[in-house]
């Protein structure tokens, strides 16, 4: 199988799976229990927070970590807590549905949310966004790397300018597709909240994290227990947290080396796709700016074809790829590509290829391109 859907999930590192298993079987005490032995698990849990903070350039004096069941939960937590009920809130239209749909929900409930536009490369339109920020804007949320196109937001610049206009503005950055792939430093970014996910960095599924500035507002969403400093009730999933942090450390240590290998793979793949599509008279469109985007994600469209049909044609050839995020259940378009101004046939003919550090070691870009163009060519229109 050729797995090219790593933005949806990644394999768990063997070393992390071992750590999870060992903790489940041998280190299973509840960190909240009062006996001495449980104190060891509590300390272990707290040390995972410190390690994670270190990986994003933060320290426990200024920042806290809340482990959640997913990045989706972390995103819901920050929105339910920090979207202002009285002032204005801005959320990028290009967000993952765990932000976009949740923000829409709260907007319908009466909190005022406006959606910031994207440019043709899928990047947040910085000038428009900055113009929209006033002293009445309380909260801003956008992601660092788009799960759809790999577009990288110039977050540091945006946050600096936005906070110059309104120093009280709270900023959330969804760094799920950025963490361990590109540099993520919460202090340098100037963000108040940061979302991370374990299973996107070769950790176990079912763990996410919200890193927050201790001076920023954070109200719990799940009540009924004092865990996570009273900000997220429920017995902590220490085994999976240990697995997450192990994977994060391993992937973070090899970030630069992996980045270069994946970048080379992506460029070779684009080159081969371009050449083969021309030879076979197939129209190929690259969504976004490949030079400025994350090497881990490549969004391509084959106008005149349907993305889902291409996906299944590739599946029949043992190649697994993704299609983009739907606008909503009633509308089968793609919110992000539409926001970039893509045509209907470009939106319909879209597939997303996403890579991991393993991809360049396992597959040859020319072979992958041949499979993709072969799969498209075999579709009867
Ligand atoms: N945010 C982004 C940018 C994502 O790409 C994803 C998953 O694809 C999520 C949040 C949700 O992550 P999780 O699967 O941990 O809920």
mmCIF file of C-alpha atoms and ligand atoms in Angstrom:
data_model
loop_
_atom_site.group_PDB
_atom_site.id
_atom_site.type_symbol
_atom_site.label_atom_id
_atom_site.label_comp_id
_atom_site.label_asym_id
_atom_site.label_seq_id
_atom_site.Cartn_x
_atom_site.Cartn_y
_atom_site.Cartn_z
ATOM 1 C CA UNK A 1 0.000 0.000 0.000
ATOM 2 C CA UNK A 2 1.194 3.533 -0.816
ATOM 3 C CA UNK A 3 -0.135 5.778 1.939
ATOM 4 C CA UNK A 4 -0.429 9.415 0.886
ATOM 5 C CA UNK A 5 -2.988 10.611 3.419
ATOM 6 C CA UNK A 6 -0.721 11.512 6.335
ATOM 7 C CA UNK A 7 -2.531 14.782 7.043
ATOM 8 C CA UNK A 8 -5.475 12.653 8.153
ATOM 9 C CA UNK A 9 -3.363 10.403 10.356
ATOM 10 C CA UNK A 10 0.071 8.790 10.669
ATOM 11 C CA UNK A 11 1.370 5.431 11.844
ATOM 12 C CA UNK A 12 2.329 5.239 15.521
ATOM 13 C CA UNK A 13 6.067 4.863 16.161
ATOM 14 C CA UNK A 14 6.907 1.378 17.481
ATOM 15 C CA UNK A 15 8.773 2.935 20.414
ATOM 16 C CA UNK A 16 5.667 4.968 21.354
ATOM 17 C CA UNK A 17 3.376 1.941 21.003
ATOM 18 C CA UNK A 18 5.691 0.048 23.386
ATOM 19 C CA UNK A 19 5.576 2.922 25.872
ATOM 20 C CA UNK A 20 1.765 3.021 25.700
ATOM 21 C CA UNK A 21 1.487 -0.729 26.218
ATOM 22 C CA UNK A 22 3.923 -0.746 29.115
ATOM 23 C CA UNK A 23 2.084 2.087 30.844
ATOM 24 C CA UNK A 24 -1.323 0.435 30.320
ATOM 25 C CA UNK A 25 -0.130 -2.835 31.815
ATOM 26 C CA UNK A 26 2.457 -1.806 34.402
ATOM 27 C CA UNK A 27 1.928 1.856 35.202
ATOM 28 C CA UNK A 28 -1.819 2.113 35.359
ATOM 29 C CA UNK A 29 -2.459 4.033 38.581
ATOM 30 C CA UNK A 30 -4.789 7.001 38.450
ATOM 31 C CA UNK A 31 -2.664 10.181 38.713
ATOM 32 C CA UNK A 32 -5.384 11.717 40.927
ATOM 33 C CA UNK A 33 -5.279 8.969 43.600
ATOM 34 C CA UNK A 34 -3.982 9.986 47.002
ATOM 35 C CA UNK A 35 -1.469 7.193 47.740
ATOM 36 C CA UNK A 36 2.241 7.693 47.305
ATOM 37 C CA UNK A 37 2.562 5.383 44.283
ATOM 38 C CA UNK A 38 0.050 7.477 42.336
ATOM 39 C CA UNK A 39 2.093 10.561 43.027
ATOM 40 C CA UNK A 40 4.732 9.076 40.758
ATOM 41 C CA UNK A 41 2.241 8.953 37.859
ATOM 42 C CA UNK A 42 1.161 12.525 38.626
ATOM 43 C CA UNK A 43 4.797 13.662 38.455
ATOM 44 C CA UNK A 44 5.279 11.717 35.243
ATOM 45 C CA UNK A 45 2.248 13.466 33.761
ATOM 46 C CA UNK A 46 3.523 16.885 34.780
ATOM 47 C CA UNK A 47 6.935 16.178 33.321
ATOM 48 C CA UNK A 48 5.245 15.444 29.953
ATOM 49 C CA UNK A 49 3.787 18.950 30.063
ATOM 50 C CA UNK A 50 7.255 20.409 30.624
ATOM 51 C CA UNK A 51 8.718 18.437 27.725
ATOM 52 C CA UNK A 52 5.901 19.511 25.402
ATOM 53 C CA UNK A 53 6.294 23.155 26.418
ATOM 54 C CA UNK A 54 10.013 22.889 25.674
ATOM 55 C CA UNK A 55 9.250 21.586 22.168
ATOM 56 C CA UNK A 56 7.237 24.732 21.376
ATOM 57 C CA UNK A 57 9.684 27.178 22.960
ATOM 58 C CA UNK A 58 7.672 27.770 26.126
ATOM 59 C CA UNK A 59 8.084 27.286 29.872
ATOM 60 C CA UNK A 60 5.710 26.359 32.681
ATOM 61 C CA UNK A 61 6.028 29.736 34.369
ATOM 62 C CA UNK A 62 4.129 31.501 31.597
ATOM 63 C CA UNK A 63 2.302 28.664 29.828
ATOM 64 C CA UNK A 64 0.112 25.700 30.765
ATOM 65 C CA UNK A 65 -0.758 22.477 28.940
ATOM 66 C CA UNK A 66 -4.139 20.784 28.950
ATOM 67 C CA UNK A 67 -4.136 17.292 27.529
ATOM 68 C CA UNK A 68 -7.363 16.551 25.690
ATOM 69 C CA UNK A 69 -8.845 13.612 23.784
ATOM 70 C CA UNK A 70 -8.072 15.196 20.399
ATOM 71 C CA UNK A 71 -7.146 18.447 18.711
ATOM 72 C CA UNK A 72 -10.842 18.758 17.885
ATOM 73 C CA UNK A 73 -11.555 18.870 21.625
ATOM 74 C CA UNK A 74 -8.737 21.372 22.216
ATOM 75 C CA UNK A 75 -10.188 23.609 19.478
ATOM 76 C CA UNK A 76 -13.692 23.316 20.966
ATOM 77 C CA UNK A 77 -12.291 24.126 24.405
ATOM 78 C CA UNK A 78 -10.601 27.318 23.295
ATOM 79 C CA UNK A 79 -13.610 28.516 21.310
ATOM 80 C CA UNK A 80 -16.153 27.747 24.030
ATOM 81 C CA UNK A 81 -13.948 29.538 26.543
ATOM 82 C CA UNK A 82 -12.574 32.473 24.647
ATOM 83 C CA UNK A 83 -14.916 33.483 21.820
ATOM 84 C CA UNK A 84 -16.258 36.674 23.308
ATOM 85 C CA UNK A 85 -19.965 36.978 24.061
ATOM 86 C CA UNK A 86 -19.858 40.769 24.019
ATOM 87 C CA UNK A 87 -17.156 41.757 21.567
ATOM 88 C CA UNK A 88 -16.134 40.759 18.039
ATOM 89 C CA UNK A 89 -14.350 37.554 17.095
ATOM 90 C CA UNK A 90 -12.530 36.686 13.867
ATOM 91 C CA UNK A 91 -11.888 33.164 12.582
ATOM 92 C CA UNK A 92 -10.243 32.260 9.294
ATOM 93 C CA UNK A 93 -12.577 30.713 6.727
ATOM 94 C CA UNK A 94 -9.868 28.176 5.872
ATOM 95 C CA UNK A 95 -9.927 26.444 9.245
ATOM 96 C CA UNK A 96 -10.372 22.766 9.967
ATOM 97 C CA UNK A 97 -14.039 21.964 10.651
ATOM 98 C CA UNK A 98 -13.319 21.626 14.391
ATOM 99 C CA UNK A 99 -12.812 25.402 14.385
ATOM 100 C CA UNK A 100 -14.977 26.489 11.462
ATOM 101 C CA UNK A 101 -18.129 24.521 12.345
ATOM 102 C CA UNK A 102 -17.763 25.250 16.061
ATOM 103 C CA UNK A 103 -17.343 28.975 15.416
ATOM 104 C CA UNK A 104 -20.422 28.888 13.178
ATOM 105 C CA UNK A 105 -22.348 27.155 15.955
ATOM 106 C CA UNK A 106 -21.380 29.778 18.535
ATOM 107 C CA UNK A 107 -22.171 32.541 16.041
ATOM 108 C CA UNK A 108 -25.677 31.133 15.655
ATOM 109 C CA UNK A 109 -25.904 31.043 19.471
ATOM 110 C CA UNK A 110 -25.261 34.789 19.578
ATOM 111 C CA UNK A 111 -21.484 35.288 19.781
ATOM 112 C CA UNK A 112 -20.393 37.537 16.933
ATOM 113 C CA UNK A 113 -17.926 35.775 14.614
ATOM 114 C CA UNK A 114 -16.760 37.013 11.232
ATOM 115 C CA UNK A 115 -14.741 34.842 8.878
ATOM 116 C CA UNK A 116 -11.456 36.152 7.464
ATOM 117 C CA UNK A 117 -10.756 35.624 3.773
ATOM 118 C CA UNK A 118 -7.989 33.680 2.036
ATOM 119 C CA UNK A 119 -5.923 34.805 -0.944
ATOM 120 C CA UNK A 120 -5.523 32.757 -4.124
ATOM 121 C CA UNK A 121 -2.669 30.745 -2.545
ATOM 122 C CA UNK A 122 -4.866 29.701 0.375
ATOM 123 C CA UNK A 123 -3.054 31.999 2.789
ATOM 124 C CA UNK A 124 -4.925 34.243 5.160
ATOM 125 C CA UNK A 125 -5.357 37.630 3.460
ATOM 126 C CA UNK A 126 -3.175 39.573 5.877
ATOM 127 C CA UNK A 127 -4.040 43.097 4.752
ATOM 128 C CA UNK A 128 -7.796 42.471 4.903
ATOM 129 C CA UNK A 129 -7.463 40.791 8.282
ATOM 130 C CA UNK A 130 -5.446 43.592 9.827
ATOM 131 C CA UNK A 131 -7.953 46.132 8.488
ATOM 132 C CA UNK A 132 -10.755 44.210 10.218
ATOM 133 C CA UNK A 133 -9.107 44.291 13.663
ATOM 134 C CA UNK A 134 -10.265 47.014 16.028
ATOM 135 C CA UNK A 135 -10.224 47.627 19.758
ATOM 136 C CA UNK A 136 -13.528 45.710 19.813
ATOM 137 C CA UNK A 137 -11.963 42.514 18.452
ATOM 138 C CA UNK A 138 -11.526 40.147 21.379
ATOM 139 C CA UNK A 139 -10.428 36.894 19.756
ATOM 140 C CA UNK A 140 -8.707 35.706 16.577
ATOM 141 C CA UNK A 141 -8.133 32.115 15.410
ATOM 142 C CA UNK A 142 -6.243 30.764 12.401
ATOM 143 C CA UNK A 143 -3.976 27.869 11.621
ATOM 144 C CA UNK A 144 -0.267 27.848 10.981
ATOM 145 C CA UNK A 145 -0.282 25.253 8.184
ATOM 146 C CA UNK A 146 -3.427 24.521 6.193
ATOM 147 C CA UNK A 147 -4.548 20.899 6.365
ATOM 148 C CA UNK A 148 -5.999 21.411 2.904
ATOM 149 C CA UNK A 149 -3.251 23.043 0.840
ATOM 150 C CA UNK A 150 -0.222 23.239 3.152
ATOM 151 C CA UNK A 151 -0.337 27.064 2.936
ATOM 152 C CA UNK A 152 1.717 28.612 5.732
ATOM 153 C CA UNK A 153 0.300 31.648 7.520
ATOM 154 C CA UNK A 154 2.728 34.454 8.350
ATOM 155 C CA UNK A 155 1.500 34.133 11.912
ATOM 156 C CA UNK A 156 4.241 36.040 13.688
ATOM 157 C CA UNK A 157 3.740 39.135 11.541
ATOM 158 C CA UNK A 158 -0.051 38.973 11.752
ATOM 159 C CA UNK A 159 -0.094 38.567 15.532
ATOM 160 C CA UNK A 160 2.400 41.371 16.033
ATOM 161 C CA UNK A 161 0.388 43.811 13.905
ATOM 162 C CA UNK A 162 -2.952 42.685 15.333
ATOM 163 C CA UNK A 163 -1.780 43.109 18.919
ATOM 164 C CA UNK A 164 -0.378 46.508 18.099
ATOM 165 C CA UNK A 165 -3.923 47.552 17.164
ATOM 166 C CA UNK A 166 -5.453 45.816 20.184
ATOM 167 C CA UNK A 167 -3.052 44.647 22.911
ATOM 168 C CA UNK A 168 -5.910 42.815 24.678
ATOM 169 C CA UNK A 169 -6.635 40.616 21.648
ATOM 170 C CA UNK A 170 -6.405 36.866 22.375
ATOM 171 C CA UNK A 171 -4.956 34.796 19.513
ATOM 172 C CA UNK A 172 -5.344 31.067 18.969
ATOM 173 C CA UNK A 173 -3.164 29.186 16.487
ATOM 174 C CA UNK A 174 -4.080 25.674 15.344
ATOM 175 C CA UNK A 175 -0.634 24.142 14.829
ATOM 176 C CA UNK A 176 -1.803 20.566 14.192
ATOM 177 C CA UNK A 177 -0.295 20.310 10.682
ATOM 178 C CA UNK A 178 2.753 22.378 11.625
ATOM 179 C CA UNK A 179 4.012 20.737 14.810
ATOM 180 C CA UNK A 180 7.200 18.674 14.290
ATOM 181 C CA UNK A 181 7.125 19.605 10.580
ATOM 182 C CA UNK A 182 7.952 23.289 10.606
ATOM 183 C CA UNK A 183 9.225 25.467 13.437
ATOM 184 C CA UNK A 184 6.515 26.162 16.020
ATOM 185 C CA UNK A 185 7.488 28.528 18.800
ATOM 186 C CA UNK A 186 4.545 29.934 20.748
ATOM 187 C CA UNK A 187 6.612 32.723 22.305
ATOM 188 C CA UNK A 188 8.036 33.847 18.984
ATOM 189 C CA UNK A 189 4.589 33.659 17.427
ATOM 190 C CA UNK A 190 3.112 35.715 20.249
ATOM 191 C CA UNK A 191 0.057 33.413 20.398
ATOM 192 C CA UNK A 192 -2.042 32.912 23.531
ATOM 193 C CA UNK A 193 -3.280 29.422 22.647
ATOM 194 C CA UNK A 194 -1.844 26.618 20.522
ATOM 195 C CA UNK A 195 -3.516 23.349 19.467
ATOM 196 C CA UNK A 196 -1.580 20.126 18.835
ATOM 197 C CA UNK A 197 -2.558 16.563 17.944
ATOM 198 C CA UNK A 198 -0.694 13.338 18.751
ATOM 199 C CA UNK A 199 -1.734 11.148 15.835
ATOM 200 C CA UNK A 200 -0.468 13.644 13.245
ATOM 201 C CA UNK A 201 3.083 13.286 14.605
ATOM 202 C CA UNK A 202 3.296 9.481 14.752
ATOM 203 C CA UNK A 203 1.792 9.314 18.218
ATOM 204 C CA UNK A 204 -1.216 7.290 19.377
ATOM 205 C CA UNK A 205 -4.730 8.424 18.499
ATOM 206 C CA UNK A 206 -6.986 9.938 21.142
ATOM 207 C CA UNK A 207 -4.665 12.646 22.504
ATOM 208 C CA UNK A 208 -4.454 16.331 21.784
ATOM 209 C CA UNK A 209 -3.144 19.311 23.692
ATOM 210 C CA UNK A 210 -4.050 22.910 24.203
ATOM 211 C CA UNK A 211 -1.123 25.071 25.261
ATOM 212 C CA UNK A 212 -2.242 28.343 26.788
ATOM 213 C CA UNK A 213 -0.706 31.447 28.209
ATOM 214 C CA UNK A 214 -1.484 31.485 31.914
ATOM 215 C CA UNK A 215 -2.503 35.132 31.702
ATOM 216 C CA UNK A 216 -5.113 34.319 28.995
ATOM 217 C CA UNK A 217 -8.682 33.363 29.826
ATOM 218 C CA UNK A 218 -9.455 29.642 29.863
ATOM 219 C CA UNK A 219 -12.734 28.252 31.187
ATOM 220 C CA UNK A 220 -13.324 24.484 31.273
ATOM 221 C CA UNK A 221 -15.721 22.886 28.835
ATOM 222 C CA UNK A 222 -15.855 19.480 30.561
ATOM 223 C CA UNK A 223 -16.828 19.719 34.226
ATOM 224 C CA UNK A 224 -16.974 17.250 37.098
ATOM 225 C CA UNK A 225 -13.384 16.710 38.230
ATOM 226 C CA UNK A 226 -10.301 18.660 39.183
ATOM 227 C CA UNK A 227 -7.958 17.124 36.608
ATOM 228 C CA UNK A 228 -5.808 19.293 34.346
ATOM 229 C CA UNK A 229 -5.860 22.111 36.871
ATOM 230 C CA UNK A 230 -9.672 22.055 36.857
ATOM 231 C CA UNK A 231 -9.731 22.961 33.162
ATOM 232 C CA UNK A 232 -10.621 19.535 31.718
ATOM 233 C CA UNK A 233 -12.304 16.955 33.916
ATOM 234 C CA UNK A 234 -11.802 13.221 33.356
ATOM 235 C CA UNK A 235 -9.071 10.742 34.266
ATOM 236 C CA UNK A 236 -5.972 11.575 32.278
ATOM 237 C CA UNK A 237 -4.929 9.182 29.519
ATOM 238 C CA UNK A 238 -1.366 8.970 30.797
ATOM 239 C CA UNK A 239 -0.318 5.941 28.661
ATOM 240 C CA UNK A 240 -1.248 7.702 25.415
ATOM 241 C CA UNK A 241 0.157 11.009 26.648
ATOM 242 C CA UNK A 242 3.503 9.260 27.240
ATOM 243 C CA UNK A 243 3.320 7.834 23.710
ATOM 244 C CA UNK A 244 2.457 11.259 22.267
ATOM 245 C CA UNK A 245 5.384 12.979 23.951
ATOM 246 C CA UNK A 246 7.817 10.251 22.914
ATOM 247 C CA UNK A 247 6.731 10.612 19.263
ATOM 248 C CA UNK A 248 6.825 14.396 19.465
ATOM 249 C CA UNK A 249 10.397 14.301 20.811
ATOM 250 C CA UNK A 250 11.581 11.863 18.137
ATOM 251 C CA UNK A 251 9.919 13.773 15.279
ATOM 252 C CA UNK A 252 11.011 17.148 16.630
ATOM 253 C CA UNK A 253 14.638 15.969 16.850
ATOM 254 C CA UNK A 254 14.658 15.088 13.147
ATOM 255 C CA UNK A 255 12.486 17.993 11.948
ATOM 256 C CA UNK A 256 15.087 19.656 9.682
ATOM 257 C CA UNK A 257 16.364 16.458 8.108
ATOM 258 C CA UNK A 258 12.804 15.210 7.460
ATOM 259 C CA UNK A 259 11.730 18.600 6.110
ATOM 260 C CA UNK A 260 14.459 18.571 3.466
ATOM 261 C CA UNK A 261 13.759 15.004 2.383
ATOM 262 C CA UNK A 262 10.000 15.558 2.144
ATOM 263 C CA UNK A 263 10.526 18.849 0.290
ATOM 264 C CA UNK A 264 12.684 17.122 -2.314
ATOM 265 C CA UNK A 265 10.069 14.361 -2.665
ATOM 266 C CA UNK A 266 7.271 16.893 -3.153
ATOM 267 C CA UNK A 267 9.203 18.839 -5.807
ATOM 268 C CA UNK A 268 10.074 15.642 -7.670
ATOM 269 C CA UNK A 269 6.462 14.509 -7.497
ATOM 270 C CA UNK A 270 5.171 17.831 -8.816
ATOM 271 C CA UNK A 271 7.760 17.727 -11.620
ATOM 272 C CA UNK A 272 6.775 14.186 -12.621
ATOM 273 C CA UNK A 273 3.050 14.915 -12.373
ATOM 274 C CA UNK A 274 3.496 17.979 -14.534
ATOM 275 C CA UNK A 275 5.444 16.108 -17.210
ATOM 276 C CA UNK A 276 3.179 13.035 -17.259
ATOM 277 C CA UNK A 277 -0.043 15.049 -17.300
ATOM 278 C CA UNK A 278 1.195 17.007 -20.340
ATOM 279 C CA UNK A 279 2.250 13.811 -22.128
ATOM 280 C CA UNK A 280 -1.187 12.324 -21.500
ATOM 281 C CA UNK A 281 -3.154 15.465 -22.315
ATOM 282 C CA UNK A 282 -4.565 15.718 -18.791
ATOM 283 C CA UNK A 283 -5.195 19.117 -17.236
ATOM 284 C CA UNK A 284 -3.391 19.420 -13.877
ATOM 285 C CA UNK A 285 -3.773 22.324 -11.445
ATOM 286 C CA UNK A 286 -1.660 22.774 -8.322
ATOM 287 C CA UNK A 287 -3.611 24.510 -5.562
ATOM 288 C CA UNK A 288 -1.448 26.940 -3.643
ATOM 289 C CA UNK A 289 2.134 28.041 -3.945
ATOM 290 C CA UNK A 290 4.326 24.937 -3.739
ATOM 291 C CA UNK A 291 7.457 26.927 -2.916
ATOM 292 C CA UNK A 292 5.892 28.777 0.006
ATOM 293 C CA UNK A 293 3.775 25.958 1.434
ATOM 294 C CA UNK A 294 4.535 23.064 3.762
ATOM 295 C CA UNK A 295 6.286 20.234 1.899
ATOM 296 C CA UNK A 296 4.039 17.762 3.698
ATOM 297 C CA UNK A 297 0.834 18.650 1.822
ATOM 298 C CA UNK A 298 0.107 18.866 -1.897
ATOM 299 C CA UNK A 299 -3.347 19.772 -3.185
ATOM 300 C CA UNK A 300 -3.924 19.048 -6.870
ATOM 301 C CA UNK A 301 -6.952 19.236 -9.146
ATOM 302 C CA UNK A 302 -7.793 17.440 -12.367
ATOM 303 C CA UNK A 303 -10.573 19.591 -13.854
ATOM 304 C CA UNK A 304 -13.148 17.496 -15.668
ATOM 305 C CA UNK A 305 -12.762 14.601 -13.219
ATOM 306 C CA UNK A 306 -14.313 13.984 -9.804
ATOM 307 C CA UNK A 307 -11.939 13.848 -6.826
ATOM 308 C CA UNK A 308 -13.799 10.998 -5.207
ATOM 309 C CA UNK A 309 -13.679 8.923 -8.400
ATOM 310 C CA UNK A 310 -9.911 9.543 -8.634
ATOM 311 C CA UNK A 311 -9.566 8.528 -4.968
ATOM 312 C CA UNK A 312 -11.288 5.196 -5.651
ATOM 313 C CA UNK A 313 -9.386 4.635 -8.872
ATOM 314 C CA UNK A 314 -6.152 5.123 -6.889
ATOM 315 C CA UNK A 315 -7.455 2.903 -4.099
ATOM 316 C CA UNK A 316 -7.876 0.125 -6.691
ATOM 317 C CA UNK A 317 -4.147 0.585 -7.409
ATOM 318 C CA UNK A 318 -3.340 0.376 -3.691
ATOM 319 C CA UNK A 319 -2.658 4.113 -3.329
ATOM 320 C CA UNK A 320 -4.523 5.944 -0.562
ATOM 321 C CA UNK A 321 -5.058 9.703 -0.883
ATOM 322 C CA UNK A 322 -7.495 12.221 0.614
ATOM 323 C CA UNK A 323 -10.144 14.537 -0.715
ATOM 324 C CA UNK A 324 -10.725 17.923 0.835
ATOM 325 C CA UNK A 325 -13.025 19.186 3.527
ATOM 326 C CA UNK A 326 -16.646 19.448 2.474
ATOM 327 C CA UNK A 327 -18.414 22.823 2.785
ATOM 328 C CA UNK A 328 -21.134 21.198 4.864
ATOM 329 C CA UNK A 329 -23.244 18.053 4.758
ATOM 330 C CA UNK A 330 -25.735 19.640 2.374
ATOM 331 C CA UNK A 331 -23.141 21.038 -0.026
ATOM 332 C CA UNK A 332 -20.440 18.815 -1.418
ATOM 333 C CA UNK A 333 -17.995 21.553 -2.538
ATOM 334 C CA UNK A 334 -14.770 22.429 -0.770
ATOM 335 C CA UNK A 335 -14.905 25.495 1.468
ATOM 336 C CA UNK A 336 -11.168 26.165 1.355
ATOM 337 C CA UNK A 337 -10.647 25.834 -2.398
ATOM 338 C CA UNK A 338 -13.761 27.914 -3.012
ATOM 339 C CA UNK A 339 -12.397 30.594 -0.674
ATOM 340 C CA UNK A 340 -9.229 30.603 -2.814
ATOM 341 C CA UNK A 341 -11.360 31.357 -5.878
ATOM 342 C CA UNK A 342 -10.963 27.969 -7.563
ATOM 343 C CA UNK A 343 -13.398 27.118 -10.359
ATOM 344 C CA UNK A 344 -16.165 24.544 -9.875
ATOM 345 C CA UNK A 345 -14.343 21.934 -11.950
ATOM 346 C CA UNK A 346 -11.085 22.560 -10.056
ATOM 347 C CA UNK A 347 -12.933 22.088 -6.778
ATOM 348 C CA UNK A 348 -14.671 18.935 -7.997
ATOM 349 C CA UNK A 349 -11.506 17.379 -9.389
ATOM 350 C CA UNK A 350 -9.424 17.877 -6.247
ATOM 351 C CA UNK A 351 -7.380 15.328 -4.334
ATOM 352 C CA UNK A 352 -5.019 15.932 -1.419
ATOM 353 C CA UNK A 353 -1.682 14.134 -1.204
ATOM 354 C CA UNK A 354 0.009 14.340 2.178
ATOM 355 C CA UNK A 355 3.324 12.954 3.269
ATOM 356 C CA UNK A 356 5.194 11.895 6.364
ATOM 357 C CA UNK A 357 8.901 11.651 7.150
ATOM 358 C CA UNK A 358 8.653 8.042 5.985
ATOM 359 C CA UNK A 359 7.240 8.849 2.530
ATOM 360 C CA UNK A 360 10.548 9.666 0.745
ATOM 361 C CA UNK A 361 12.151 6.574 2.270
ATOM 362 C CA UNK A 362 9.367 4.250 1.159
ATOM 363 C CA UNK A 363 8.328 5.486 -2.270
ATOM 364 C CA UNK A 364 9.778 6.906 -5.465
ATOM 365 C CA UNK A 365 8.176 10.162 -6.655
ATOM 366 C CA UNK A 366 8.198 9.128 -10.342
ATOM 367 C CA UNK A 367 6.428 5.810 -9.537
ATOM 368 C CA UNK A 368 3.823 7.615 -7.452
ATOM 369 C CA UNK A 369 3.208 10.152 -10.252
ATOM 370 C CA UNK A 370 2.812 7.319 -12.785
ATOM 371 C CA UNK A 371 0.210 5.651 -10.553
ATOM 372 C CA UNK A 372 -1.716 8.907 -10.119
ATOM 373 C CA UNK A 373 -1.758 9.815 -13.816
ATOM 374 C CA UNK A 374 -2.532 6.173 -14.699
ATOM 375 C CA UNK A 375 -5.487 6.210 -12.277
ATOM 376 C CA UNK A 376 -6.833 9.479 -13.723
ATOM 377 C CA UNK A 377 -6.353 8.283 -17.306
ATOM 378 C CA UNK A 378 -8.288 5.079 -16.646
ATOM 379 C CA UNK A 379 -11.441 7.010 -15.617
ATOM 380 C CA UNK A 380 -14.133 7.126 -18.301
ATOM 381 C CA UNK A 381 -15.678 10.574 -18.599
HETATM 382 N N1 LIG B 1 -6.820 20.946 13.145
HETATM 383 C C1 LIG B 1 -6.249 20.637 11.978
HETATM 384 C C2 LIG B 1 -5.530 21.699 11.203
HETATM 385 C C3 LIG B 1 -6.319 19.330 11.479
HETATM 386 O O1 LIG B 1 -5.742 19.035 10.306
HETATM 387 C C4 LIG B 1 -7.011 18.348 12.233
HETATM 388 C C5 LIG B 1 -7.157 16.997 11.702
HETATM 389 O O2 LIG B 1 -7.044 16.738 10.529
HETATM 390 C C6 LIG B 1 -7.572 18.723 13.468
HETATM 391 C C7 LIG B 1 -7.451 20.026 13.887
HETATM 392 C C8 LIG B 1 -8.271 17.726 14.322
HETATM 393 O O3 LIG B 1 -7.366 16.791 14.876
HETATM 394 P P1 LIG B 1 -7.842 15.527 15.708
HETATM 395 O O4 LIG B 1 -7.972 14.404 14.732
HETATM 396 O O5 LIG B 1 -6.766 15.281 16.726
HETATM 397 O O6 LIG B 1 -9.142 15.865 16.344
#
